[in-house]
Short mmCIF file of C-alpha atoms (C1' of nucleotides) in Angstrom, two decimals:
data_model
loop_
_atom_site.label_atom_id
_atom_site.label_comp_id
_atom_site.label_asym_id
_atom_site.label_seq_id
_atom_site.Cartn_x
_atom_site.Cartn_y
_atom_site.Cartn_z
CA UNK R 7 28.92 -5.51 3.62
CA UNK R 8 26.36 -7.91 5.03
CA UNK R 9 24.28 -9.59 2.38
CA UNK R 10 20.74 -8.30 2.47
CA UNK R 11 18.04 -10.86 2.81
CA UNK R 12 16.82 -11.89 -0.58
CA UNK R 13 13.32 -13.17 -0.16
CA UNK R 14 12.08 -15.82 -2.52
CA UNK R 15 9.32 -14.60 -4.77
CA UNK R 16 6.11 -15.56 -3.00
CA UNK R 17 2.97 -16.40 -4.90
CA UNK R 18 0.87 -15.16 -2.04
CA UNK R 19 1.21 -12.97 0.93
CA UNK R 20 -0.89 -13.42 4.04
CA UNK R 21 -3.62 -10.83 4.18
CA UNK R 22 -3.91 -8.55 7.14
CA UNK R 23 -6.91 -6.33 7.52
CA UNK R 24 -5.80 -2.78 8.02
CA UNK R 25 -7.30 -1.18 11.06
CA UNK R 26 -8.61 2.30 10.58
CA UNK R 27 -7.08 3.69 13.72
CA UNK R 28 -3.66 2.44 12.64
CA UNK R 29 -4.07 4.21 9.35
CA UNK R 30 -5.13 7.35 11.17
CA UNK R 31 -2.11 7.12 13.44
CA UNK R 32 0.18 6.91 10.43
CA UNK R 33 -1.28 10.02 8.88
CA UNK R 34 -1.11 12.03 12.07
CA UNK R 35 2.46 10.91 12.55
CA UNK R 36 3.26 12.02 9.04
CA UNK R 37 1.63 15.38 9.65
CA UNK R 38 3.73 15.86 12.74
CA UNK R 39 6.84 14.97 10.81
CA UNK R 40 6.07 17.23 7.91
CA UNK R 41 4.48 20.30 9.40
CA UNK R 42 4.24 20.44 13.14
CA UNK R 43 6.71 21.50 15.78
CA UNK R 44 6.72 20.36 19.40
CA UNK R 45 4.14 22.40 21.25
CA UNK R 46 1.90 22.78 18.22
CA UNK R 47 -1.70 21.70 18.50
CA UNK R 48 -3.17 18.97 16.35
CA UNK R 49 -6.44 19.68 14.61
CA UNK R 50 -9.30 18.83 16.96
CA UNK R 51 -10.61 15.29 17.04
CA UNK R 52 -13.84 16.36 15.41
CA UNK R 53 -11.99 18.13 12.63
CA UNK R 54 -9.77 15.15 11.99
CA UNK R 55 -12.80 12.90 11.85
CA UNK R 56 -14.30 15.20 9.26
CA UNK R 57 -11.15 15.44 7.17
CA UNK R 58 -10.22 11.79 7.19
CA UNK R 59 -13.80 10.65 6.79
CA UNK R 60 -13.77 8.36 9.78
CA UNK R 61 -15.60 8.43 13.07
CA UNK R 62 -14.30 10.27 16.05
CA UNK R 63 -13.82 7.00 17.91
CA UNK R 64 -11.23 5.92 15.40
CA UNK R 65 -9.42 9.21 15.71
CA UNK R 66 -9.38 8.79 19.45
CA UNK R 67 -8.02 5.26 19.21
CA UNK R 68 -5.22 6.53 17.03
CA UNK R 69 -4.38 9.40 19.34
CA UNK R 70 -4.41 7.06 22.31
CA UNK R 71 -1.77 5.02 20.48
CA UNK R 72 0.40 8.04 19.77
CA UNK R 73 0.01 9.07 23.40
CA UNK R 74 1.22 5.68 24.58
CA UNK R 75 4.32 6.02 22.44
CA UNK R 76 4.82 9.47 23.91
CA UNK R 77 4.51 11.42 20.71
CA UNK R 78 1.52 13.46 21.72
CA UNK R 79 -0.34 14.69 24.76
CA UNK R 80 -4.10 15.27 24.83
CA UNK R 81 -5.34 17.99 27.19
CA UNK R 82 -8.98 18.23 27.97
CA UNK R 83 -10.45 21.54 27.02
CA UNK R 84 -7.36 22.64 25.16
CA UNK R 85 -6.52 20.18 22.47
CA UNK R 86 -3.87 17.62 21.70
CA UNK R 87 -0.33 18.89 21.47
CA UNK R 88 2.89 17.52 20.05
CA UNK R 89 5.34 16.57 22.74
CA UNK R 90 8.70 18.23 23.08
CA UNK R 91 10.78 15.15 22.82
CA UNK R 92 9.29 11.77 22.28
CA UNK R 93 9.31 10.56 25.87
CA UNK R 94 10.87 7.30 26.78
CA UNK R 95 7.69 5.46 27.42
CA UNK R 96 7.50 1.96 28.78
CA UNK R 97 5.90 0.97 25.52
CA UNK R 98 8.70 1.18 23.03
CA UNK R 99 8.25 -1.12 20.09
CA UNK R 100 11.18 0.49 18.31
CA UNK R 101 13.80 -1.01 20.55
CA UNK R 102 13.27 -4.43 19.04
CA UNK R 103 13.84 -3.23 15.53
CA UNK R 104 17.26 -1.80 16.17
CA UNK R 105 19.23 -4.21 14.12
CA UNK R 106 16.91 -4.22 11.15
CA UNK R 107 16.91 -0.46 11.26
CA UNK R 108 20.54 -0.05 10.34
CA UNK R 109 20.13 -2.25 7.29
CA UNK R 110 16.96 -0.50 6.27
CA UNK R 111 18.51 2.94 6.47
CA UNK R 112 21.32 1.82 4.24
CA UNK R 113 19.00 0.30 1.71
CA UNK R 114 16.74 3.31 1.69
CA UNK R 115 19.66 5.55 0.97
CA UNK R 116 20.80 3.22 -1.75
CA UNK R 117 17.36 3.37 -3.24
CA UNK R 118 17.30 7.14 -3.08
CA UNK R 119 20.66 7.16 -4.80
CA UNK R 120 19.03 5.35 -7.67
CA UNK R 121 15.81 7.28 -7.89
CA UNK R 122 16.45 10.85 -6.89
CA UNK R 123 19.10 11.92 -9.39
CA UNK R 124 16.92 11.22 -12.44
CA UNK R 125 14.06 12.74 -10.50
CA UNK R 126 16.03 15.93 -10.07
CA UNK R 127 16.76 15.92 -13.78
CA UNK R 128 13.05 15.73 -14.56
CA UNK R 129 12.40 18.50 -12.09
CA UNK R 130 14.97 20.70 -13.78
CA UNK R 131 13.28 20.08 -17.10
CA UNK R 132 9.71 20.55 -15.96
CA UNK R 133 9.59 22.76 -12.90
CA UNK R 134 7.21 25.69 -13.16
CA UNK R 135 7.92 29.11 -11.73
CA UNK R 136 5.62 28.42 -8.77
CA UNK R 137 7.30 25.15 -8.00
CA UNK R 138 10.70 26.77 -8.05
CA UNK R 139 9.64 29.54 -5.74
CA UNK R 140 8.15 26.92 -3.42
CA UNK R 141 11.55 25.24 -3.31
CA UNK R 142 13.17 28.55 -2.56
CA UNK R 143 10.80 29.15 0.32
CA UNK R 144 11.60 25.81 1.82
CA UNK R 145 15.31 26.34 1.43
CA UNK R 146 15.03 29.74 3.07
CA UNK R 147 13.24 28.27 6.03
CA UNK R 148 15.90 25.60 6.28
CA UNK R 149 18.66 28.21 6.24
CA UNK R 150 16.99 30.27 8.91
CA UNK R 151 16.49 27.29 11.17
CA UNK R 152 19.99 26.01 10.78
CA UNK R 153 21.53 29.40 11.42
CA UNK R 154 19.68 29.29 14.72
CA UNK R 155 21.17 25.89 15.36
CA UNK R 156 17.85 24.08 14.99
CA UNK R 157 17.52 20.83 13.12
CA UNK R 158 15.54 21.40 9.95
CA UNK R 159 14.07 17.96 9.65
CA UNK R 160 10.75 18.90 8.18
CA UNK R 161 12.33 21.28 5.70
CA UNK R 162 14.73 18.66 4.49
CA UNK R 163 11.96 16.21 3.76
CA UNK R 164 9.88 18.97 2.22
CA UNK R 165 12.67 19.95 -0.13
CA UNK R 166 13.03 16.46 -1.49
CA UNK R 167 9.29 16.17 -1.72
CA UNK R 168 9.02 19.37 -3.73
CA UNK R 169 11.62 18.03 -6.16
CA UNK R 170 9.54 14.91 -6.59
CA UNK R 171 6.42 16.98 -7.17
CA UNK R 172 8.11 19.09 -9.79
CA UNK R 173 9.17 16.03 -11.72
CA UNK R 174 5.58 15.95 -12.90
CA UNK R 175 5.30 12.22 -12.39
CA UNK R 176 2.48 11.28 -10.07
CA UNK R 177 3.59 7.68 -9.76
CA UNK R 178 6.54 8.96 -7.79
CA UNK R 179 4.19 10.31 -5.16
CA UNK R 180 2.71 6.90 -4.56
CA UNK R 181 6.16 5.45 -4.22
CA UNK R 182 7.13 8.12 -1.76
CA UNK R 183 4.20 7.16 0.39
CA UNK R 184 5.49 3.62 0.44
CA UNK R 185 8.91 4.81 1.46
CA UNK R 186 7.39 6.96 4.18
CA UNK R 187 5.74 3.91 5.64
CA UNK R 188 9.05 2.10 5.66
CA UNK R 189 10.62 5.14 7.23
CA UNK R 190 8.30 5.22 10.19
CA UNK R 191 10.50 3.21 12.49
CA UNK R 192 13.55 4.97 11.25
CA UNK R 193 12.33 8.49 11.23
CA UNK R 194 14.21 9.86 14.13
CA UNK R 195 17.52 8.53 13.04
CA UNK R 196 18.16 9.01 9.39
CA UNK R 197 16.13 12.14 8.97
CA UNK R 198 17.52 13.89 11.99
CA UNK R 199 21.01 13.05 10.94
CA UNK R 200 20.34 14.51 7.57
CA UNK R 201 18.43 17.45 8.89
CA UNK R 202 21.25 18.45 11.17
CA UNK R 203 23.99 18.26 8.63
CA UNK R 204 25.22 21.60 7.35
CA UNK R 205 26.32 19.83 4.23
CA UNK R 206 22.72 19.10 3.42
CA UNK R 207 22.05 22.80 3.07
CA UNK R 208 24.85 23.24 0.57
CA UNK R 209 23.61 20.26 -1.39
CA UNK R 210 20.11 21.64 -1.56
CA UNK R 211 21.45 24.98 -2.76
CA UNK R 212 23.34 23.37 -5.58
CA UNK R 213 20.35 21.31 -6.64
CA UNK R 214 18.02 24.26 -6.60
CA UNK R 215 20.46 26.33 -8.63
CA UNK R 216 20.57 23.67 -11.33
CA UNK R 217 16.79 23.35 -11.33
CA UNK R 218 16.41 27.10 -11.66
CA UNK R 219 18.47 27.24 -14.80
CA UNK R 220 16.73 24.09 -16.05
CA UNK R 221 19.98 22.21 -16.33
CA UNK R 222 18.93 18.58 -16.05
CA UNK R 223 22.39 17.07 -16.08
CA UNK R 224 23.66 19.39 -13.40
CA UNK R 225 20.61 18.73 -11.26
CA UNK R 226 21.11 15.02 -11.59
CA UNK R 227 24.72 15.08 -10.54
CA UNK R 228 24.11 17.59 -7.78
CA UNK R 229 21.47 15.30 -6.35
CA UNK R 230 23.73 12.30 -6.65
CA UNK R 231 26.47 14.10 -4.84
CA UNK R 232 24.09 15.33 -2.17
CA UNK R 233 22.83 11.87 -1.39
CA UNK R 234 26.33 10.49 -1.31
CA UNK R 235 27.19 13.13 1.26
CA UNK R 236 24.20 12.18 3.35
CA UNK R 237 25.15 8.55 2.99
CA UNK R 238 28.60 9.23 4.29
CA UNK R 239 27.24 11.06 7.29
CA UNK R 240 24.79 8.32 8.10
CA UNK R 241 27.39 5.61 7.81
CA UNK R 242 29.69 7.45 10.18
CA UNK R 243 26.97 7.99 12.73
CA UNK R 244 26.56 5.57 15.59
CA UNK R 245 23.09 4.14 15.95
CA UNK H 18 1.95 16.41 -24.49
CA UNK H 19 -0.88 16.97 -22.06
CA UNK H 20 0.34 18.33 -18.78
CA UNK H 21 0.05 15.69 -16.08
CA UNK H 22 -2.12 16.65 -13.20
CA UNK H 23 -0.07 18.11 -10.44
CA UNK H 24 -1.97 17.58 -7.27
CA UNK H 25 -1.43 19.99 -4.48
CA UNK H 26 0.46 18.44 -1.64
CA UNK H 27 -2.22 17.02 0.59
CA UNK H 28 -1.75 16.98 4.31
CA UNK H 29 -4.21 14.16 4.62
CA UNK H 30 -5.70 11.49 2.49
CA UNK H 31 -9.12 10.08 3.17
CA UNK H 32 -8.87 6.75 4.89
CA UNK H 33 -10.52 3.80 3.33
CA UNK H 34 -10.66 0.58 5.23
CA UNK H 35 -9.27 -2.13 3.04
CA UNK H 36 -11.72 -4.92 2.61
CA UNK H 37 -10.27 -8.36 2.88
CA UNK H 38 -12.04 -9.68 -0.17
CA UNK H 39 -10.63 -6.85 -2.26
CA UNK H 40 -7.18 -7.74 -1.08
CA UNK H 41 -7.84 -11.36 -1.91
CA UNK H 42 -9.05 -10.39 -5.37
CA UNK H 43 -5.86 -8.48 -5.99
CA UNK H 44 -3.71 -11.42 -5.07
CA UNK H 45 -5.66 -13.87 -7.17
CA UNK H 46 -5.50 -11.46 -10.06
CA UNK H 47 -1.77 -11.20 -9.63
CA UNK H 48 -1.45 -14.97 -9.54
CA UNK H 49 -3.38 -15.23 -12.77
CA UNK H 50 -1.18 -12.63 -14.36
CA UNK H 51 2.03 -14.20 -13.21
CA UNK H 52 1.49 -17.91 -13.40
CA UNK H 53 -1.79 -19.06 -14.84
CA UNK H 54 -2.99 -19.55 -18.40
CA UNK H 55 -6.60 -19.42 -19.58
CA UNK H 56 -8.17 -22.76 -18.79
CA UNK H 57 -6.03 -23.35 -15.72
CA UNK H 58 -7.71 -24.06 -12.42
CA UNK H 59 -7.30 -21.81 -9.43
CA UNK H 60 -6.41 -23.44 -6.12
CA UNK H 61 -9.61 -24.52 -4.40
CA UNK H 62 -11.45 -22.06 -2.20
CA UNK H 63 -10.53 -24.01 0.90
CA UNK H 64 -6.88 -24.05 -0.08
CA UNK H 65 -6.84 -20.33 -0.76
CA UNK H 66 -8.48 -19.67 2.58
CA UNK H 67 -5.74 -21.69 4.23
CA UNK H 68 -2.91 -20.01 2.35
CA UNK H 69 -4.10 -16.45 2.71
CA UNK H 70 -5.24 -16.95 6.28
CA UNK H 71 -8.74 -15.67 5.70
CA UNK H 72 -12.12 -17.30 5.85
CA UNK H 73 -13.61 -19.09 2.91
CA UNK H 74 -16.37 -16.50 2.74
CA UNK H 75 -13.86 -13.80 1.93
CA UNK H 76 -12.32 -15.96 -0.76
CA UNK H 77 -15.76 -16.49 -2.23
CA UNK H 78 -16.55 -12.78 -2.19
CA UNK H 79 -13.34 -12.11 -4.05
CA UNK H 80 -14.01 -14.80 -6.64
CA UNK H 81 -17.51 -13.49 -7.12
CA UNK H 82 -15.95 -10.15 -7.97
CA UNK H 83 -13.53 -11.63 -10.46
CA UNK H 84 -16.41 -13.57 -11.97
CA UNK H 85 -18.44 -10.39 -12.43
CA UNK H 86 -15.55 -8.82 -14.28
CA UNK H 87 -15.35 -11.93 -16.39
CA UNK H 88 -11.88 -12.97 -15.40
CA UNK H 89 -12.80 -16.28 -13.93
CA UNK H 90 -15.53 -18.91 -14.02
CA UNK H 91 -16.44 -21.07 -11.03
CA UNK H 92 -17.81 -24.53 -11.83
CA UNK H 93 -19.50 -26.53 -9.16
CA UNK H 94 -17.81 -29.83 -8.54
CA UNK H 95 -14.84 -28.95 -10.71
CA UNK H 96 -13.18 -25.82 -9.50
CA UNK H 97 -12.71 -22.26 -10.63
CA UNK H 98 -11.00 -21.76 -13.95
CA UNK H 99 -9.36 -18.83 -15.67
CA UNK H 100 -11.41 -17.60 -18.60
CA UNK H 101 -10.10 -17.66 -22.14
CA UNK H 102 -10.54 -14.01 -22.81
CA UNK H 103 -11.84 -11.62 -20.27
CA UNK H 104 -15.46 -11.49 -21.38
CA UNK H 105 -17.12 -8.20 -22.05
CA UNK H 106 -19.31 -8.19 -19.03
CA UNK H 107 -21.92 -5.60 -18.33
CA UNK H 108 -20.00 -4.65 -15.25
CA UNK H 109 -16.89 -3.06 -16.59
CA UNK H 110 -15.37 -0.54 -14.26
CA UNK H 111 -12.37 -0.21 -16.52
CA UNK H 112 -14.25 1.61 -19.23
CA UNK H 113 -14.53 4.68 -17.04
CA UNK H 114 -10.85 4.81 -16.42
CA UNK H 115 -9.86 4.88 -20.05
CA UNK H 116 -8.52 8.36 -20.13
CA UNK H 117 -6.67 8.12 -16.88
CA UNK H 118 -5.18 4.89 -18.06
CA UNK H 119 -3.29 6.41 -20.93
CA UNK H 120 -1.72 8.96 -18.63
CA UNK H 121 -0.88 6.37 -16.05
CA UNK H 122 0.83 4.09 -18.54
CA UNK H 123 2.99 6.95 -19.70
CA UNK H 124 3.91 7.95 -16.20
CA UNK H 125 4.69 4.42 -15.18
CA UNK H 126 7.02 4.04 -18.09
CA UNK H 127 8.63 7.33 -17.27
CA UNK H 128 9.12 6.14 -13.74
CA UNK H 129 10.64 2.89 -14.91
CA UNK H 130 12.96 4.86 -17.11
CA UNK H 131 14.23 6.54 -14.01
CA UNK H 132 14.47 3.57 -11.73
CA UNK H 133 15.35 0.53 -13.77
CA UNK H 134 18.63 1.57 -15.37
CA UNK H 135 20.44 2.12 -12.06
CA UNK H 136 18.71 -1.03 -10.84
CA UNK H 137 20.23 -2.97 -13.69
CA UNK H 138 23.61 -1.50 -12.84
CA UNK H 139 23.30 -2.74 -9.27
CA UNK H 140 22.22 -6.12 -10.55
CA UNK H 141 25.27 -6.33 -12.78
CA UNK H 142 27.46 -5.54 -9.80
CA UNK H 143 25.79 -7.87 -7.32
CA UNK H 144 24.10 -10.73 -9.12
CA UNK H 145 25.04 -14.17 -7.88
CA UNK H 146 25.48 -17.17 -10.14
CA UNK H 147 22.09 -18.52 -9.12
CA UNK H 148 20.37 -15.26 -9.87
CA UNK H 149 21.96 -15.09 -13.28
CA UNK H 150 20.91 -18.60 -14.15
CA UNK H 151 17.40 -17.75 -12.98
CA UNK H 152 17.38 -14.87 -15.42
CA UNK H 153 18.59 -17.15 -18.17
CA UNK H 154 15.78 -19.59 -17.46
CA UNK H 155 13.20 -16.86 -17.71
CA UNK H 156 14.69 -15.55 -20.92
CA UNK H 157 14.70 -19.04 -22.40
CA UNK H 158 11.03 -19.49 -21.58
CA UNK H 159 10.30 -16.13 -23.15
CA UNK H 160 12.16 -17.10 -26.32
CA UNK H 161 10.34 -20.38 -26.57
CA UNK H 162 6.95 -18.76 -26.15
CA UNK H 163 7.57 -16.01 -28.62
CA UNK H 164 8.91 -18.38 -31.24
CA UNK H 165 5.55 -20.11 -30.94
CA UNK H 166 3.85 -16.78 -31.42
CA UNK H 167 2.56 -16.62 -27.85
CA UNK H 168 2.67 -13.46 -25.81
CA UNK H 169 5.17 -13.87 -23.00
CA UNK H 170 3.58 -11.52 -20.56
CA UNK H 171 4.45 -13.34 -17.39
CA UNK H 172 8.02 -13.89 -18.49
CA UNK H 173 8.52 -10.27 -19.28
CA UNK H 174 7.41 -9.20 -15.84
CA UNK H 175 9.43 -11.97 -14.28
CA UNK H 176 12.58 -10.87 -16.03
CA UNK H 177 12.32 -7.36 -14.74
CA UNK H 178 11.47 -8.68 -11.31
CA UNK H 179 14.55 -10.89 -11.27
CA UNK H 180 16.69 -7.88 -12.11
CA UNK H 181 15.18 -6.04 -9.20
CA UNK H 182 15.82 -8.98 -6.89
CA UNK H 183 19.44 -9.22 -7.96
CA UNK H 184 20.01 -5.58 -7.15
CA UNK H 185 20.11 -6.71 -3.57
CA UNK H 186 17.96 -3.85 -2.36
CA UNK H 187 14.86 -5.01 -0.56
CA UNK H 188 13.27 -1.60 -0.54
CA UNK H 189 12.86 -1.99 -4.26
CA UNK H 190 10.63 -4.98 -3.71
CA UNK H 191 8.23 -2.93 -1.63
CA UNK H 192 8.13 -0.30 -4.30
CA UNK H 193 7.42 -2.87 -6.95
CA UNK H 194 4.42 -4.01 -4.99
CA UNK H 195 3.12 -0.47 -5.05
CA UNK H 196 3.61 -0.26 -8.78
CA UNK H 197 1.86 -3.57 -9.26
CA UNK H 198 -1.17 -2.19 -7.49
CA UNK H 199 -1.17 0.82 -9.77
CA UNK H 200 -0.77 -1.50 -12.71
CA UNK H 201 -3.91 -3.43 -11.98
CA UNK H 202 -6.22 -1.43 -14.19
CA UNK H 203 -3.60 -1.16 -16.82
CA UNK H 204 -2.40 -4.70 -16.89
CA UNK H 205 -3.87 -5.80 -20.14
CA UNK H 206 -2.59 -2.91 -22.09
CA UNK H 207 0.94 -2.03 -21.27
CA UNK H 208 2.08 -5.47 -20.30
CA UNK H 209 0.59 -7.24 -23.24
CA UNK H 210 2.01 -4.70 -25.58
CA UNK H 211 5.40 -5.20 -24.09
CA UNK H 212 5.05 -8.94 -23.86
CA UNK H 213 4.24 -9.22 -27.53
CA UNK H 214 7.05 -7.12 -28.80
CA UNK H 215 9.91 -8.99 -30.38
CA UNK H 216 12.09 -6.06 -29.53
CA UNK H 217 11.58 -6.78 -25.87
CA UNK H 218 13.34 -10.09 -26.29
CA UNK H 219 16.39 -8.48 -27.85
CA UNK H 220 16.47 -5.90 -25.08
CA UNK H 221 16.38 -8.56 -22.41
CA UNK H 222 19.21 -10.42 -24.11
CA UNK H 223 21.41 -7.36 -24.10
CA UNK H 224 20.66 -6.64 -20.48
CA UNK H 225 21.37 -10.17 -19.40
CA UNK H 226 24.63 -10.23 -21.31
CA UNK H 227 25.81 -7.12 -19.52
CA UNK H 228 24.76 -8.51 -16.16
CA UNK H 229 26.60 -11.74 -16.84
CA UNK H 230 29.87 -10.00 -17.40
CA UNK H 231 29.14 -7.72 -14.44
CA UNK H 232 29.36 -4.61 -16.55
CA UNK H 233 27.28 -2.10 -14.63
CA UNK H 234 27.48 0.72 -17.13
CA UNK H 235 26.48 -1.50 -20.02
CA UNK H 236 23.61 -2.95 -18.04
CA UNK H 237 22.38 0.50 -17.20
CA UNK H 238 22.39 1.74 -20.75
CA UNK H 239 20.95 -1.51 -22.11
CA UNK H 240 18.06 -1.16 -19.70
CA UNK H 241 17.55 2.46 -20.60
CA UNK H 242 17.46 1.60 -24.25
CA UNK H 243 15.11 -1.30 -23.65
CA UNK H 244 12.60 0.81 -21.80
CA UNK H 245 12.77 3.50 -24.42
CA UNK H 246 11.93 0.87 -27.02
CA UNK H 247 8.98 -0.27 -25.00
CA UNK H 248 7.92 3.33 -24.56
CA UNK H 249 7.95 3.88 -28.26
CA UNK H 250 5.83 0.81 -28.88
CA UNK H 251 3.32 1.80 -26.25
CA UNK H 252 3.03 5.34 -27.53
CA UNK H 253 2.36 4.08 -31.03
CA UNK H 254 -0.30 1.67 -29.88
CA UNK H 255 -3.90 2.71 -29.92
CA UNK H 256 -5.71 2.35 -26.66
"C1'" DG P 26 -22.85 -49.04 -11.67
"C1'" DG P 27 -21.85 -46.96 -7.45
"C1'" DC P 28 -19.27 -44.93 -3.96
"C1'" DA P 29 -15.82 -41.73 -1.99
"C1'" DA P 30 -13.43 -37.58 -2.29
"C1'" DG P 31 -13.14 -33.17 -3.79
"C1'" DT P 32 -15.27 -29.09 -5.62
"C1'" DG P 33 -18.30 -24.86 -5.45
"C1'" DG P 34 -23.13 -23.07 -3.34
"C1'" DT P 35 -25.70 -21.83 0.68
"C1'" DC P 36 -26.93 -20.81 5.26
"C1'" DT P 37 -26.34 -19.70 10.18
"C1'" DG P 38 -24.54 -17.85 14.46
"C1'" DG P 39 -21.02 -15.36 16.57
"C1'" DT P 40 -17.37 -11.58 16.98
"C1'" DA P 41 -15.00 -7.30 16.68
"C1'" DA P 42 -14.18 -2.87 14.44
"C1'" DG P 43 -16.08 1.05 13.34
"C1'" DC P 44 -19.91 4.38 13.24
"C1'" DG P 45 -22.89 7.97 15.00
"C1'" DG P 46 -24.84 10.32 18.49
"C1'" DA P 47 -25.49 11.93 23.14
"C1'" DC P 48 -23.76 13.63 27.17
"C1'" DC P 49 -20.13 15.11 30.63
"C1'" DA P 50 -16.01 17.81 32.20
"C1'" DG P 51 -12.47 21.04 31.65
"C1'" DC P 52 -10.45 25.25 29.41
"C1'" DC P 53 -10.59 29.86 27.44
"C1'" DC P 54 -12.18 34.19 25.85
"C1'" DA P 55 -15.55 37.83 25.00
"C1'" DT U 1 -20.17 34.63 33.93
"C1'" DG U 2 -21.70 32.33 30.07
"C1'" DG U 3 -21.08 30.38 25.55
"C1'" DG U 4 -18.29 27.80 22.71
"C1'" DC U 5 -14.61 25.23 22.07
"C1'" DT U 6 -11.84 21.13 23.61
"C1'" DG U 7 -11.12 16.09 25.06
"C1'" DG U 8 -13.46 11.92 27.98
"C1'" DT U 9 -17.01 8.47 28.24
"C1'" DC U 10 -20.74 5.66 27.11
"C1'" DC U 11 -24.16 3.09 24.31
"C1'" DG U 12 -26.53 0.85 20.51
"C1'" DC U 13 -26.31 -0.24 15.67
"C1'" DT U 14 -24.18 -1.86 11.35
"C1'" DT U 15 -20.92 -4.28 8.72
"C1'" DA U 16 -17.10 -7.32 7.47
"C1'" DC U 17 -15.38 -11.20 8.63
"C1'" DC U 18 -14.99 -15.80 10.67
"C1'" DA U 19 -16.13 -20.67 11.64
"C1'" DG U 20 -18.60 -24.48 10.73
"C1'" DA U 21 -22.17 -27.23 8.87
"C1'" DC U 22 -24.65 -29.01 5.15
"C1'" DC U 23 -26.10 -29.44 0.16
"C1'" DA U 24 -25.33 -30.23 -4.97
"C1'" DC U 25 -22.43 -31.46 -8.36
"C1'" DT U 26 -18.35 -33.59 -10.83
"C1'" DT U 27 -14.78 -36.81 -11.22
"C1'" DG U 28 -12.22 -40.87 -10.81
"C1'" DC U 29 -11.56 -45.16 -8.95
"C1'" DC U 30 -13.14 -49.74 -7.46
#
DNA sequence: GGCAAGTGGTCTGGTAAGCGGACCAGCCCA
DNA sequence: TGGGCTGGTCCGCTTACCAGACCACTTGCC
């Protein structure tokens, strides 16, 4: 195993002003990942401006960026739609990050292995009836998709997110946002791998079952096992 | 126990442009927390501008903010010094957040209870000789301070940070940054409480001992026990 | 005592991001 | 066909930030 870089503890970190359109791009990207399928329409630019509380110009800058990367295609008069497959555009910043990506995926999984089992235990202890039925819905959607042979990427992420929600700890949500940011470059790879794996479905079923009978220990170990399965798949997948 | 607020899963979050001087203020605040004692001088405005790669005006705006809150006192010709005790200034945004604070402290501790034990286990498995001796140094400083009756706030945080570093997972570091941001409003309370507790010292000793003999299970349970101790102290402290 | 170096305090002019609004051009449906 | 939606374009204004200059004050050294 290659030693991960251990950064010295810095007193200061150079400050970079965050640009609004970059922030907008992130959120749109996240929306696409979580809820939208290729072919779906984004909310209109004016709507987005309203929702995100920024000007339409900033929305447009963001969309222009996503268009350059090939994620999205604006059509005058119709709206902006999510592309089928991220096109291989000439502008591909991801290519550079290939090597770092592999390490990051591994570390993210390792982190999830630490955090998610106790999270599942909390969820088993605290989950309300609504939260459980939400999980069931997501799982059902995942099953339907996979039986059609589709990758259930969004559903996979949603399932884990719903577990986090049910833990009743709002700090977790902030942390998840951080992880999502880290995931941006990696999205296609680790999530798709996970989303395609049949094993993932079985893992989710076991976790949900434990949560439903409020068995914290079982939920914890089911989650641990599930992530170890995913880990195995990822490690055996060529990048 | 009051039910924590369970926010609905938001598709979007309003975008706020981060202002450079706010970012600067955060970093200075963190520096004060980690390294500086009351009476110490901050680096000069020109130095800070150089280090953080921002203009002196932004540094000044940030310092003006910290001055308003009473954290810091600029003296012409001398420098800017850290105040003895945060003065009760008329501008006290923290007062409003009192109720939320209590909840946040609890949730943060709960989160740490989930994350830090497996983190300690990783540290026990991976820690290098240098990392272990770093931990020993920190612990020694903490012991010295506490035997003088001082609160060892910085050392406490440093100890936990060194454990995180030794886990060899860089994702954790990102997450810690997120937590630090959340901690800002809470700093005085939870950290000081923890820093003052004699029990915390004993807990750290046990953790370090386990890490030194690379006993992952022992490190994990020592950390769990330590955080539970801290939790108990915090819960029995009036806010 | 006085000077030089370093500090915070103040002011100015310039730049770029973002805002808000107006208007155009294309699409779609009643 | 027209009205209402969409994205495309343009312009002027505001704000945060930068860069640099200069002042006022403290400190320490000669």
